[in-house]
XYZ file of C-alpha atoms in Angstrom:
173
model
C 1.693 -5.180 30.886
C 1.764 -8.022 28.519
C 5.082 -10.353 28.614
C 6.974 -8.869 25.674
C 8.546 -11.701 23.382
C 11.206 -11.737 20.567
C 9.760 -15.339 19.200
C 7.833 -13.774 16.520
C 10.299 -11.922 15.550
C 12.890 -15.066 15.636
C 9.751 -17.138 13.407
C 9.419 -14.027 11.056
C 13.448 -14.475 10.392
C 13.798 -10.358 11.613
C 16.020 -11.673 14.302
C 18.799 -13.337 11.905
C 17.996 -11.063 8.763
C 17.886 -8.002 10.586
C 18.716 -7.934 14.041
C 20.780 -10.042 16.092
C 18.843 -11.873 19.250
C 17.792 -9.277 22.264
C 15.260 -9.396 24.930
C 12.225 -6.756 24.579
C 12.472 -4.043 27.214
C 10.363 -1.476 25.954
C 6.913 -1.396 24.824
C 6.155 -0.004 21.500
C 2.997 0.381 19.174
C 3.065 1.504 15.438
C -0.742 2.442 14.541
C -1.583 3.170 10.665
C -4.745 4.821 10.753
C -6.010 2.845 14.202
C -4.381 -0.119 12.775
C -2.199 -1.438 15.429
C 0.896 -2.990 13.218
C 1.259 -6.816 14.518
C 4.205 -9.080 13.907
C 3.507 -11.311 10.298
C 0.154 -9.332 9.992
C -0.545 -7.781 6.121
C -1.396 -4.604 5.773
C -1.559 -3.099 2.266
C 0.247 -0.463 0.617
C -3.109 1.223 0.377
C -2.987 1.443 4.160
C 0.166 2.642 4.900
C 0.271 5.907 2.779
C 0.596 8.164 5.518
C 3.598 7.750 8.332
C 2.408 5.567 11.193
C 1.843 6.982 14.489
C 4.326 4.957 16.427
C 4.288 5.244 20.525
C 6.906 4.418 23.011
C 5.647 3.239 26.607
C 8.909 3.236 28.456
C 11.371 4.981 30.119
C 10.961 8.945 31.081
C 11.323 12.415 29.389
C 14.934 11.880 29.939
C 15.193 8.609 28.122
C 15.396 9.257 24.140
C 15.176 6.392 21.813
C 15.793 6.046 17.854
C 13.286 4.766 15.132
C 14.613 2.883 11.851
C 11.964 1.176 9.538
C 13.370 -0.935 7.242
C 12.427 -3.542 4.204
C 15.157 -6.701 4.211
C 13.221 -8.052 1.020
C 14.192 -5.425 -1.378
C 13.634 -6.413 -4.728
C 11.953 -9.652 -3.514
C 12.334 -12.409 -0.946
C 13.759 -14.937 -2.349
C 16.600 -12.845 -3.754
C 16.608 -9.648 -1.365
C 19.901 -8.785 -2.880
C 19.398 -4.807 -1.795
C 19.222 -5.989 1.451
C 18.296 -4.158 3.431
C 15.946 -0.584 1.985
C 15.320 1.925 4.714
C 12.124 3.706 4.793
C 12.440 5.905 8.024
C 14.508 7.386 10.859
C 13.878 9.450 13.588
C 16.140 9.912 16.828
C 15.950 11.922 20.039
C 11.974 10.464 20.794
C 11.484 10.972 24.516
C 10.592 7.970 26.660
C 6.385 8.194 26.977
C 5.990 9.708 23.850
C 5.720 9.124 19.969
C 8.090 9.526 17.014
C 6.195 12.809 16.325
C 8.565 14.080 19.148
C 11.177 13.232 17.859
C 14.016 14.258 15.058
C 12.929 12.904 11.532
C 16.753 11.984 10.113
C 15.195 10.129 7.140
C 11.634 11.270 5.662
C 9.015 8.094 5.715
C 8.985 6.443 2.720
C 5.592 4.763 1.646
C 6.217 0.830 1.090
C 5.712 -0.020 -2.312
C 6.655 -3.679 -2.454
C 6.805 -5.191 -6.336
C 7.602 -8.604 -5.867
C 6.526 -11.256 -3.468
C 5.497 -10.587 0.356
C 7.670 -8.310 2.152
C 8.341 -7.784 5.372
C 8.501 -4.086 7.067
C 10.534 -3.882 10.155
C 10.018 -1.393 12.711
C 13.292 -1.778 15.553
C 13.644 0.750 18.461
C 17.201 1.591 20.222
C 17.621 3.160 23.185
C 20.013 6.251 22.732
C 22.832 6.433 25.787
C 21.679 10.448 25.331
C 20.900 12.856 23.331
C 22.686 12.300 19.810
C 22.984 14.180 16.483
C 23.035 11.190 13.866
C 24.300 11.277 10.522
C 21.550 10.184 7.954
C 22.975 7.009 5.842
C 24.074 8.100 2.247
C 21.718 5.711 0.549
C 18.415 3.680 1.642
C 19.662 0.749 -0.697
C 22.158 -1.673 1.214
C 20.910 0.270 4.443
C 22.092 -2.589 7.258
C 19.919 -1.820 10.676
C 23.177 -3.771 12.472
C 25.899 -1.626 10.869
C 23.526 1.600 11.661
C 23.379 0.470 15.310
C 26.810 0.273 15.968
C 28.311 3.565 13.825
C 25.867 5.387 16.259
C 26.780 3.472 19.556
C 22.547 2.400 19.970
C 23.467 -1.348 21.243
C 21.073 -3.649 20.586
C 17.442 -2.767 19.914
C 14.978 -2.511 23.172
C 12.031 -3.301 21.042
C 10.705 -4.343 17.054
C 7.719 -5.132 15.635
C 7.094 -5.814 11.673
C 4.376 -6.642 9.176
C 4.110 -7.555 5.496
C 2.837 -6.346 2.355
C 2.464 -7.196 -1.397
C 1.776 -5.618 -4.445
C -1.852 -4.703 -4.486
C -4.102 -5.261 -7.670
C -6.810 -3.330 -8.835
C -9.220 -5.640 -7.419
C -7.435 -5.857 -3.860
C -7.979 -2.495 -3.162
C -11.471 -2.243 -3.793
């Protein structure tokens, strides 16, 4: 397997905005459509209608791990006062698997990004067991840290994120 690495994530600003440093344990892959999400790649709203098939390669049956997606430039980047917008949860996903396995907590939400180029932030926790989680009472002000800790998840065992912009008519042709 490939050496897993947080510096993208530390050049993107996810580790800092988002998440606090950690060391990649666990590898994961979030596929839109056999479009393999990569750290600072775009992919357009267009392509991201439908929830992304997102597989865990790590641990066992026994090992469960929680999903969060996120957006930490909600309205825009340079003044992401909404800070941070959650667009997913699911819990209980057994090691080897994908998040189709697991609980959904929070229904996908299709990125719609209106201003500037945001970034979406896929992080993956590994749960100390089985655990009933209690949905957050608003996406808006959604903070992945804060999220982490109410649910006793540690620090994340892997993240990956990509942008997106508004599309134009004539991008999506």
């Amino acid at each position: 397997m490939a050496r897993m690495s947080a510096e993208p994530l530390i050049v993107g600003r996810v580790i800092g905005d988002v998440l606090d440093p950690f060391i990649p344990t666990v590898k994961m892959l979030a596929t839109y459509n056999n479009r393999q999400v990569s750290n600072g790649h775009e992919l357009c709203p267009s392509q991201v209608t439908t929830k992304p098939r997102v597989e865990i390669h790590g641990g066992d049956m026994r090992t469960f791990f929680t999903l969060v997606m996120t957006d930490p430039d909600v309205p825009g980047p340079s003044d992401p006062y909404l800070r941070e917008h959650l667009h997913w949860i699911v819990t209980d996903i057994p090691g080897t698997t994908d998040a189709t396995f697991g609980r959904e907590v929070v229904s996908y939400e299709i990125p719609r990004p209106n201003i500037g180029i945001h970034r979406f932030v896929f992080v993956l926790f590994k749960q100390k067991r089985r655990q009933a989680i209690d949905p957050p009472s608003s996406r808006d002000h959604f903070t992945t840290r804060s999220f982490a800790e109410e649910n006793d998840l540690g620090l994340p065992v892997a993240a990956v994120f990509f942008n997106g912009q508004r599309e134009t008519a004539a991008r999506r042709r």
